[in-house]
């Protein structure tokens, strides 16, 4: 029979691994939150506006 300590450590590791799998699956399914490129009120024509990089 396995010791209680060994069993506890293995169960913790198993739960931790499963939680990571669930978290990654959920992130893939629902995506990440979308951040705005420019904050509200940002004027691209302003004198101090950041220029766009040429491609």
Short mmCIF file of N, CA, C and O in Angstrom, two decimals:
data_model
loop_
_atom_site.label_atom_id
_atom_site.label_comp_id
_atom_site.label_asym_id
_atom_site.label_seq_id
_atom_site.Cartn_x
_atom_site.Cartn_y
_atom_site.Cartn_z
N UNK A 1 0.84 -1.19 0.00
CA UNK A 1 0.00 0.00 0.00
C UNK A 1 0.89 1.25 0.00
O UNK A 1 1.93 1.28 0.62
N UNK A 2 0.43 2.28 -0.70
CA UNK A 2 1.19 3.52 -0.83
C UNK A 2 1.01 4.35 0.42
O UNK A 2 -0.05 4.36 1.04
N UNK A 3 2.08 5.09 0.79
CA UNK A 3 1.99 5.95 1.96
C UNK A 3 1.04 7.12 1.68
O UNK A 3 0.82 7.50 0.53
N UNK A 4 0.49 7.66 2.76
CA UNK A 4 -0.44 8.79 2.61
C UNK A 4 0.25 10.00 1.98
O UNK A 4 -0.36 10.72 1.18
N UNK A 5 1.51 10.21 2.34
CA UNK A 5 2.24 11.35 1.79
C UNK A 5 2.38 11.21 0.28
O UNK A 5 2.11 12.15 -0.48
N UNK A 6 2.81 10.04 -0.18
CA UNK A 6 3.00 9.80 -1.60
C UNK A 6 1.67 9.96 -2.35
O UNK A 6 1.61 10.58 -3.42
N UNK A 7 0.62 9.43 -1.77
CA UNK A 7 -0.69 9.52 -2.41
C UNK A 7 -1.14 10.98 -2.52
O UNK A 7 -1.65 11.41 -3.56
N UNK A 8 -0.92 11.75 -1.44
CA UNK A 8 -1.31 13.16 -1.44
C UNK A 8 -0.55 13.93 -2.50
O UNK A 8 -1.13 14.71 -3.25
N UNK A 9 0.77 13.72 -2.58
CA UNK A 9 1.57 14.43 -3.57
C UNK A 9 1.14 14.07 -4.99
O UNK A 9 1.07 14.94 -5.86
N UNK A 10 0.84 12.82 -5.23
CA UNK A 10 0.43 12.41 -6.57
C UNK A 10 -0.93 12.99 -6.94
O UNK A 10 -1.16 13.41 -8.06
N UNK A 11 -1.85 13.01 -5.97
CA UNK A 11 -3.18 13.58 -6.25
C UNK A 11 -3.09 15.08 -6.50
O UNK A 11 -3.77 15.61 -7.37
N UNK A 12 -2.23 15.78 -5.73
CA UNK A 12 -2.04 17.22 -5.95
C UNK A 12 -1.47 17.47 -7.34
O UNK A 12 -1.91 18.38 -8.04
N UNK A 13 -0.48 16.69 -7.74
CA UNK A 13 0.13 16.85 -9.05
C UNK A 13 -0.89 16.59 -10.15
O UNK A 13 -0.94 17.30 -11.16
N UNK A 14 -1.71 15.58 -9.95
CA UNK A 14 -2.72 15.24 -10.95
C UNK A 14 -3.75 16.36 -11.10
O UNK A 14 -4.13 16.72 -12.21
N UNK A 15 -4.19 16.91 -9.97
CA UNK A 15 -5.16 18.01 -10.02
C UNK A 15 -4.57 19.25 -10.67
O UNK A 15 -5.22 19.94 -11.45
N UNK A 16 -3.29 19.52 -10.36
CA UNK A 16 -2.61 20.69 -10.93
C UNK A 16 -2.49 20.55 -12.46
O UNK A 16 -2.73 21.48 -13.21
N UNK A 17 -2.16 19.35 -12.90
CA UNK A 17 -2.03 19.09 -14.32
C UNK A 17 -3.38 19.23 -15.03
O UNK A 17 -3.50 19.85 -16.09
N UNK A 18 -4.42 18.69 -14.42
CA UNK A 18 -5.76 18.76 -15.00
C UNK A 18 -6.26 20.20 -15.05
O UNK A 18 -6.91 20.61 -16.01
N UNK A 19 -5.94 20.98 -14.02
CA UNK A 19 -6.37 22.38 -13.98
C UNK A 19 -5.73 23.16 -15.12
O UNK A 19 -6.37 24.00 -15.75
N UNK A 20 -4.47 22.88 -15.40
CA UNK A 20 -3.79 23.54 -16.51
C UNK A 20 -4.40 23.18 -17.84
O UNK A 20 -4.58 24.02 -18.72
N UNK A 21 -4.74 21.90 -18.00
CA UNK A 21 -5.37 21.46 -19.25
C UNK A 21 -6.72 22.14 -19.43
O UNK A 21 -7.05 22.60 -20.52
N UNK A 22 -7.50 22.22 -18.35
CA UNK A 22 -8.82 22.85 -18.43
C UNK A 22 -8.68 24.34 -18.76
O UNK A 22 -9.43 24.88 -19.57
N UNK A 23 -7.71 25.00 -18.11
CA UNK A 23 -7.50 26.43 -18.34
C UNK A 23 -7.11 26.69 -19.79
O UNK A 23 -7.67 27.59 -20.43
N UNK A 24 -6.19 25.90 -20.32
CA UNK A 24 -5.76 26.08 -21.70
C UNK A 24 -6.88 25.79 -22.68
O UNK A 24 -7.06 26.50 -23.68
N UNK A 25 -7.67 24.75 -22.41
CA UNK A 25 -8.79 24.42 -23.29
C UNK A 25 -9.80 25.56 -23.30
O UNK A 25 -10.31 25.94 -24.35
N UNK A 26 -10.08 26.12 -22.13
CA UNK A 26 -11.04 27.22 -22.02
C UNK A 26 -10.52 28.45 -22.76
O UNK A 26 -11.28 29.12 -23.47
N UNK A 27 -9.23 28.75 -22.62
CA UNK A 27 -8.65 29.90 -23.31
C UNK A 27 -8.72 29.72 -24.82
O UNK A 27 -9.03 30.66 -25.56
N UNK A 28 -8.42 28.53 -25.30
CA UNK A 28 -8.49 28.28 -26.74
C UNK A 28 -9.92 28.42 -27.25
O UNK A 28 -10.16 28.96 -28.32
N UNK A 29 -10.88 27.94 -26.47
CA UNK A 29 -12.27 27.96 -26.90
C UNK A 29 -12.85 29.37 -26.90
O UNK A 29 -13.62 29.74 -27.79
N UNK A 30 -12.49 30.18 -25.91
CA UNK A 30 -13.11 31.49 -25.76
C UNK A 30 -12.17 32.63 -26.13
O UNK A 30 -12.58 33.79 -26.08
N UNK A 31 -10.95 32.35 -26.44
CA UNK A 31 -10.00 33.39 -26.84
C UNK A 31 -9.60 34.26 -25.67
O UNK A 31 -10.02 34.08 -24.53
N UNK A 32 -8.75 35.20 -25.96
CA UNK A 32 -8.31 36.14 -24.94
C UNK A 32 -9.07 37.44 -25.13
O UNK A 32 -9.65 37.70 -26.19
N UNK A 33 -9.03 38.28 -24.13
CA UNK A 33 -9.76 39.54 -24.21
C UNK A 33 -9.09 40.44 -25.24
O UNK A 33 -7.89 40.36 -25.48
N UNK A 34 -9.86 41.32 -25.86
CA UNK A 34 -9.37 42.19 -26.90
C UNK A 34 -9.03 43.54 -26.28
O UNK A 34 -9.85 44.15 -25.59
N UNK A 35 -7.81 44.00 -26.53
CA UNK A 35 -7.39 45.30 -26.04
C UNK A 35 -7.47 46.30 -27.19
O UNK A 35 -7.10 45.98 -28.32
N UNK A 36 -7.94 47.51 -26.93
CA UNK A 36 -8.03 48.50 -28.00
C UNK A 36 -6.64 48.93 -28.45
O UNK A 36 -5.72 49.05 -27.64
N UNK A 37 -6.50 49.16 -29.74
CA UNK A 37 -5.21 49.61 -30.27
C UNK A 37 -4.93 51.02 -29.79
O UNK A 37 -3.82 51.35 -29.37
N UNK A 38 -5.93 51.87 -29.85
CA UNK A 38 -5.80 53.24 -29.36
C UNK A 38 -6.86 53.47 -28.28
O UNK A 38 -8.00 53.09 -28.45
N UNK A 39 -6.49 54.09 -27.18
CA UNK A 39 -7.47 54.36 -26.13
C UNK A 39 -8.52 55.36 -26.62
O UNK A 39 -8.32 56.07 -27.61
N UNK A 40 -9.63 55.42 -25.91
CA UNK A 40 -10.70 56.35 -26.27
C UNK A 40 -10.19 57.77 -26.24
O UNK A 40 -9.42 58.15 -25.36
N UNK A 41 -10.60 58.56 -27.21
CA UNK A 41 -10.18 59.96 -27.25
C UNK A 41 -8.83 60.16 -27.94
O UNK A 41 -8.35 61.28 -28.03
N UNK A 42 -8.22 59.10 -28.42
CA UNK A 42 -6.92 59.21 -29.09
C UNK A 42 -7.12 59.81 -30.48
O UNK A 42 -7.94 59.35 -31.26
N UNK A 43 -6.37 60.86 -30.76
CA UNK A 43 -6.50 61.54 -32.06
C UNK A 43 -5.28 61.21 -32.90
O UNK A 43 -4.15 61.60 -32.55
N UNK A 44 -5.48 60.52 -34.01
CA UNK A 44 -4.35 60.14 -34.87
C UNK A 44 -3.81 61.33 -35.66
O UNK A 44 -2.71 61.26 -36.19
N UNK A 45 -4.58 62.40 -35.71
CA UNK A 45 -4.14 63.59 -36.45
C UNK A 45 -3.45 64.61 -35.55
O UNK A 45 -3.01 65.65 -36.03
N UNK A 46 -3.37 64.33 -34.25
CA UNK A 46 -2.75 65.27 -33.32
C UNK A 46 -1.26 65.41 -33.61
O UNK A 46 -0.63 64.51 -34.18
N UNK A 47 -0.69 66.53 -33.18
CA UNK A 47 0.73 66.81 -33.45
C UNK A 47 1.64 65.79 -32.76
O UNK A 47 2.71 65.45 -33.26
N UNK A 48 1.23 65.32 -31.58
CA UNK A 48 2.09 64.39 -30.84
C UNK A 48 1.66 62.93 -31.02
O UNK A 48 2.10 62.05 -30.28
N UNK A 49 0.84 62.65 -32.03
CA UNK A 49 0.38 61.28 -32.28
C UNK A 49 1.53 60.42 -32.79
O UNK A 49 2.43 60.90 -33.48
N UNK A 50 1.50 59.16 -32.43
CA UNK A 50 2.53 58.23 -32.90
C UNK A 50 2.29 57.93 -34.37
O UNK A 50 1.17 57.64 -34.78
N UNK A 51 3.34 57.98 -35.14
CA UNK A 51 3.22 57.68 -36.56
C UNK A 51 3.15 56.18 -36.79
O UNK A 51 3.57 55.38 -35.94
N UNK A 52 2.62 55.78 -37.92
CA UNK A 52 2.56 54.36 -38.24
C UNK A 52 3.84 53.96 -38.95
O UNK A 52 4.39 54.72 -39.74
N UNK A 53 4.29 52.73 -38.67
CA UNK A 53 5.50 52.22 -39.30
C UNK A 53 5.22 51.88 -40.75
O UNK A 53 4.21 51.26 -41.06
N UNK A 54 6.10 52.27 -41.66
CA UNK A 54 5.90 51.87 -43.07
C UNK A 54 6.15 50.38 -43.24
O UNK A 54 7.00 49.81 -42.58
N UNK A 55 5.38 49.77 -44.12
CA UNK A 55 5.51 48.32 -44.32
C UNK A 55 6.36 48.01 -45.50
O UNK A 55 6.46 48.51 -46.49
#
